[in-house]
mmCIF file of the C-alpha atoms, coordinates in Angstrom:
data_MODEL
# 
_entry.id   MODEL 
# 
loop_
_atom_site.group_PDB 
_atom_site.id 
_atom_site.type_symbol 
_atom_site.label_atom_id 
_atom_site.label_alt_id 
_atom_site.label_comp_id 
_atom_site.label_asym_id 
_atom_site.label_entity_id 
_atom_site.label_seq_id 
_atom_site.pdbx_PDB_ins_code 
_atom_site.Cartn_x 
_atom_site.Cartn_y 
_atom_site.Cartn_z 
_atom_site.occupancy 
_atom_site.B_iso_or_equiv 
_atom_site.pdbx_formal_charge 
_atom_site.auth_seq_id 
_atom_site.auth_comp_id 
_atom_site.auth_asym_id 
_atom_site.auth_atom_id 
_atom_site.pdbx_PDB_model_num 
ATOM 1   C CA . MET A 1 1   ? -32.640 -10.500 -0.103 1.00 0.00 ? 1   MET A CA 1 
ATOM 2   C CA . LYS A 1 2   ? -32.934 -13.869 1.118  1.00 0.00 ? 2   LYS A CA 1 
ATOM 3   C CA . THR A 1 3   ? -29.874 -15.665 2.277  1.00 0.00 ? 3   THR A CA 1 
ATOM 4   C CA . LYS A 1 4   ? -29.361 -19.596 2.549  1.00 0.00 ? 4   LYS A CA 1 
ATOM 5   C CA . LEU A 1 5   ? -28.918 -20.866 5.928  1.00 0.00 ? 5   LEU A CA 1 
ATOM 6   C CA . SER A 1 6   ? -25.769 -22.596 6.277  1.00 0.00 ? 6   SER A CA 1 
ATOM 7   C CA . THR A 1 7   ? -25.905 -26.233 6.913  1.00 0.00 ? 7   THR A CA 1 
ATOM 8   C CA . ILE A 1 8   ? -23.038 -28.451 8.593  1.00 0.00 ? 8   ILE A CA 1 
ATOM 9   C CA . THR A 1 9   ? -22.832 -31.523 6.387  1.00 0.00 ? 9   THR A CA 1 
ATOM 10  C CA . PRO A 1 10  ? -22.060 -35.007 8.075  1.00 0.00 ? 10  PRO A CA 1 
ATOM 11  C CA . ASN A 1 11  ? -18.391 -34.843 7.078  1.00 0.00 ? 11  ASN A CA 1 
ATOM 12  C CA . GLN A 1 12  ? -17.999 -31.323 8.853  1.00 0.00 ? 12  GLN A CA 1 
ATOM 13  C CA . ARG A 1 13  ? -19.573 -32.709 11.642 1.00 0.00 ? 13  ARG A CA 1 
ATOM 14  C CA . VAL A 1 14  ? -17.253 -35.594 12.075 1.00 0.00 ? 14  VAL A CA 1 
ATOM 15  C CA . ILE A 1 15  ? -14.378 -33.012 11.630 1.00 0.00 ? 15  ILE A CA 1 
ATOM 16  C CA . ILE A 1 16  ? -15.697 -30.931 14.502 1.00 0.00 ? 16  ILE A CA 1 
ATOM 17  C CA . PHE A 1 17  ? -16.047 -33.779 16.714 1.00 0.00 ? 17  PHE A CA 1 
ATOM 18  C CA . ILE A 1 18  ? -12.242 -34.891 16.133 1.00 0.00 ? 18  ILE A CA 1 
ATOM 19  C CA . SER A 1 19  ? -11.406 -31.088 16.638 1.00 0.00 ? 19  SER A CA 1 
ATOM 20  C CA . ILE A 1 20  ? -13.114 -31.192 20.180 1.00 0.00 ? 20  ILE A CA 1 
ATOM 21  C CA . ILE A 1 21  ? -11.936 -34.274 21.162 1.00 0.00 ? 21  ILE A CA 1 
ATOM 22  C CA . ALA A 1 22  ? -8.527  -32.853 20.415 1.00 0.00 ? 22  ALA A CA 1 
ATOM 23  C CA . LEU A 1 23  ? -8.897  -29.778 22.507 1.00 0.00 ? 23  LEU A CA 1 
ATOM 24  C CA . LEU A 1 24  ? -10.344 -31.870 25.482 1.00 0.00 ? 24  LEU A CA 1 
ATOM 25  C CA . LEU A 1 25  ? -7.191  -33.960 25.459 1.00 0.00 ? 25  LEU A CA 1 
ATOM 26  C CA . LEU A 1 26  ? -5.277  -30.764 25.443 1.00 0.00 ? 26  LEU A CA 1 
ATOM 27  C CA . ILE A 1 27  ? -6.380  -29.674 28.786 1.00 0.00 ? 27  ILE A CA 1 
ATOM 28  C CA . PRO A 1 28  ? -4.607  -32.740 31.085 1.00 0.00 ? 28  PRO A CA 1 
ATOM 29  C CA . MET A 1 29  ? -1.976  -32.236 28.614 1.00 0.00 ? 29  MET A CA 1 
ATOM 30  C CA . ILE A 1 30  ? -1.212  -28.322 29.837 1.00 0.00 ? 30  ILE A CA 1 
ATOM 31  C CA . ALA A 1 31  ? -2.235  -28.883 33.345 1.00 0.00 ? 31  ALA A CA 1 
ATOM 32  C CA . MET A 1 32  ? 0.488   -31.707 33.215 1.00 0.00 ? 32  MET A CA 1 
ATOM 33  C CA . GLN A 1 33  ? 2.785   -28.786 32.512 1.00 0.00 ? 33  GLN A CA 1 
ATOM 34  C CA . PHE A 1 34  ? 1.828   -26.721 35.301 1.00 0.00 ? 34  PHE A CA 1 
ATOM 35  C CA . THR A 1 35  ? 1.043   -28.813 38.241 1.00 0.00 ? 35  THR A CA 1 
ATOM 36  C CA . ASP A 1 36  ? 1.679   -32.252 39.698 1.00 0.00 ? 36  ASP A CA 1 
ATOM 37  C CA . GLU A 1 37  ? -1.858  -33.066 40.534 1.00 0.00 ? 37  GLU A CA 1 
ATOM 38  C CA . VAL A 1 38  ? -2.384  -34.072 37.072 1.00 0.00 ? 38  VAL A CA 1 
ATOM 39  C CA . LYS A 1 39  ? -0.451  -37.160 36.316 1.00 0.00 ? 39  LYS A CA 1 
ATOM 40  C CA . TRP A 1 40  ? -1.790  -38.863 33.008 1.00 0.00 ? 40  TRP A CA 1 
ATOM 41  C CA . THR A 1 41  ? 0.121   -41.551 31.222 1.00 0.00 ? 41  THR A CA 1 
ATOM 42  C CA . ILE A 1 42  ? 0.047   -42.060 27.489 1.00 0.00 ? 42  ILE A CA 1 
ATOM 43  C CA . SER A 1 43  ? -2.423  -45.225 28.037 1.00 0.00 ? 43  SER A CA 1 
ATOM 44  C CA . ASP A 1 44  ? -4.851  -42.699 29.995 1.00 0.00 ? 44  ASP A CA 1 
ATOM 45  C CA . PHE A 1 45  ? -4.595  -40.347 26.685 1.00 0.00 ? 45  PHE A CA 1 
ATOM 46  C CA . ILE A 1 46  ? -5.247  -43.351 24.598 1.00 0.00 ? 46  ILE A CA 1 
ATOM 47  C CA . VAL A 1 47  ? -8.171  -44.641 26.626 1.00 0.00 ? 47  VAL A CA 1 
ATOM 48  C CA . ALA A 1 48  ? -9.856  -41.100 26.730 1.00 0.00 ? 48  ALA A CA 1 
ATOM 49  C CA . GLY A 1 49  ? -9.351  -40.520 23.329 1.00 0.00 ? 49  GLY A CA 1 
ATOM 50  C CA . ILE A 1 50  ? -11.075 -44.004 22.281 1.00 0.00 ? 50  ILE A CA 1 
ATOM 51  C CA . LEU A 1 51  ? -14.045 -43.026 24.753 1.00 0.00 ? 51  LEU A CA 1 
ATOM 52  C CA . LEU A 1 52  ? -14.303 -39.606 23.270 1.00 0.00 ? 52  LEU A CA 1 
ATOM 53  C CA . LEU A 1 53  ? -14.136 -40.470 19.605 1.00 0.00 ? 53  LEU A CA 1 
ATOM 54  C CA . GLY A 1 54  ? -16.629 -43.559 20.346 1.00 0.00 ? 54  GLY A CA 1 
ATOM 55  C CA . THR A 1 55  ? -19.054 -41.308 21.727 1.00 0.00 ? 55  THR A CA 1 
ATOM 56  C CA . GLY A 1 56  ? -18.653 -38.642 19.093 1.00 0.00 ? 56  GLY A CA 1 
ATOM 57  C CA . LEU A 1 57  ? -19.219 -41.633 16.364 1.00 0.00 ? 57  LEU A CA 1 
ATOM 58  C CA . ALA A 1 58  ? -22.054 -43.254 17.918 1.00 0.00 ? 58  ALA A CA 1 
ATOM 59  C CA . ILE A 1 59  ? -23.733 -39.796 18.104 1.00 0.00 ? 59  ILE A CA 1 
ATOM 60  C CA . GLU A 1 60  ? -22.845 -38.902 14.485 1.00 0.00 ? 60  GLU A CA 1 
ATOM 61  C CA . PHE A 1 61  ? -24.693 -42.391 13.490 1.00 0.00 ? 61  PHE A CA 1 
ATOM 62  C CA . VAL A 1 62  ? -27.702 -41.728 15.428 1.00 0.00 ? 62  VAL A CA 1 
ATOM 63  C CA . LEU A 1 63  ? -27.710 -38.107 13.777 1.00 0.00 ? 63  LEU A CA 1 
ATOM 64  C CA . ARG A 1 64  ? -27.199 -39.800 10.287 1.00 0.00 ? 64  ARG A CA 1 
ATOM 65  C CA . THR A 1 65  ? -29.805 -42.657 10.608 1.00 0.00 ? 65  THR A CA 1 
ATOM 66  C CA . ILE A 1 66  ? -32.591 -41.502 13.025 1.00 0.00 ? 66  ILE A CA 1 
ATOM 67  C CA . ARG A 1 67  ? -35.062 -38.789 11.620 1.00 0.00 ? 67  ARG A CA 1 
ATOM 68  C CA . SER A 1 68  ? -37.129 -38.507 14.827 1.00 0.00 ? 68  SER A CA 1 
ATOM 69  C CA . THR A 1 69  ? -35.855 -35.670 16.678 1.00 0.00 ? 69  THR A CA 1 
ATOM 70  C CA . GLN A 1 70  ? -37.201 -36.731 20.337 1.00 0.00 ? 70  GLN A CA 1 
ATOM 71  C CA . ILE A 1 71  ? -35.698 -40.309 19.469 1.00 0.00 ? 71  ILE A CA 1 
ATOM 72  C CA . ARG A 1 72  ? -32.240 -38.804 18.478 1.00 0.00 ? 72  ARG A CA 1 
ATOM 73  C CA . LEU A 1 73  ? -32.416 -36.380 21.788 1.00 0.00 ? 73  LEU A CA 1 
ATOM 74  C CA . LEU A 1 74  ? -33.121 -39.812 23.770 1.00 0.00 ? 74  LEU A CA 1 
ATOM 75  C CA . LEU A 1 75  ? -30.311 -41.719 21.986 1.00 0.00 ? 75  LEU A CA 1 
ATOM 76  C CA . CYS A 1 76  ? -27.759 -39.165 22.047 1.00 0.00 ? 76  CYS A CA 1 
ATOM 77  C CA . GLY A 1 77  ? -28.495 -38.653 25.933 1.00 0.00 ? 77  GLY A CA 1 
ATOM 78  C CA . PHE A 1 78  ? -28.281 -42.400 26.595 1.00 0.00 ? 78  PHE A CA 1 
ATOM 79  C CA . ILE A 1 79  ? -24.938 -42.413 24.841 1.00 0.00 ? 79  ILE A CA 1 
ATOM 80  C CA . LEU A 1 80  ? -23.811 -39.446 26.891 1.00 0.00 ? 80  LEU A CA 1 
ATOM 81  C CA . PHE A 1 81  ? -24.924 -40.987 30.248 1.00 0.00 ? 81  PHE A CA 1 
ATOM 82  C CA . VAL A 1 82  ? -23.145 -44.138 29.240 1.00 0.00 ? 82  VAL A CA 1 
ATOM 83  C CA . LEU A 1 83  ? -20.102 -42.351 28.558 1.00 0.00 ? 83  LEU A CA 1 
ATOM 84  C CA . PHE A 1 84  ? -20.106 -40.522 32.060 1.00 0.00 ? 84  PHE A CA 1 
ATOM 85  C CA . LEU A 1 85  ? -20.657 -43.740 33.562 1.00 0.00 ? 85  LEU A CA 1 
ATOM 86  C CA . VAL A 1 86  ? -17.883 -45.428 31.851 1.00 0.00 ? 86  VAL A CA 1 
ATOM 87  C CA . TRP A 1 87  ? -15.679 -42.512 32.818 1.00 0.00 ? 87  TRP A CA 1 
ATOM 88  C CA . ALA A 1 88  ? -16.459 -42.140 36.462 1.00 0.00 ? 88  ALA A CA 1 
ATOM 89  C CA . GLU A 1 89  ? -15.647 -45.815 36.792 1.00 0.00 ? 89  GLU A CA 1 
ATOM 90  C CA . LEU A 1 90  ? -12.245 -45.398 35.406 1.00 0.00 ? 90  LEU A CA 1 
ATOM 91  C CA . ALA A 1 91  ? -11.650 -42.282 37.015 1.00 0.00 ? 91  ALA A CA 1 
ATOM 92  C CA . VAL A 1 92  ? -12.930 -43.177 40.657 1.00 0.00 ? 92  VAL A CA 1 
ATOM 93  C CA . GLY A 1 93  ? -14.747 -46.672 40.805 1.00 0.00 ? 93  GLY A CA 1 
ATOM 94  C CA . ILE A 1 94  ? -17.920 -46.154 41.411 1.00 0.00 ? 94  ILE A CA 1 
ATOM 95  C CA . PHE A 1 95  ? -19.074 -49.698 40.858 1.00 0.00 ? 95  PHE A CA 1 
ATOM 96  C CA . GLY A 1 96  ? -15.964 -51.300 42.001 1.00 0.00 ? 96  GLY A CA 1 
ATOM 97  C CA . SER A 1 97  ? -15.210 -53.114 39.016 1.00 0.00 ? 97  SER A CA 1 
ATOM 98  C CA . PRO A 1 98  ? -11.618 -54.078 38.184 1.00 0.00 ? 98  PRO A CA 1 
ATOM 99  C CA . PHE A 1 99  ? -11.211 -51.113 35.808 1.00 0.00 ? 99  PHE A CA 1 
ATOM 100 C CA . ALA A 1 100 ? -11.541 -48.750 38.730 1.00 0.00 ? 100 ALA A CA 1 
ATOM 101 C CA . GLY A 1 101 ? -9.003  -46.045 38.893 1.00 0.00 ? 101 GLY A CA 1 
ATOM 102 C CA . ASN A 1 102 ? -8.496  -46.012 42.374 1.00 0.00 ? 102 ASN A CA 1 
# 
């Protein structure tokens, strides 16, 4: 008996991205309830949400438009690398820009 492998549709993938973003943003929100070490403002949550949503949508765009697996991996890796650089700059200011977090 053959079973059909379930595949995730692009719309389901977007819902998964949004759910993961919401779960990631819950981590600092919950941590703020238990410790004074985490002090996020509403603007911190907005910026983090925009960064994560932009990254997720950029990856979704790559997955929908690029057919080559190697190019997909390279582009998704580059997108994630840019996310980590921007996040690090906003958090601790590794480049010393006016947007640095320290």
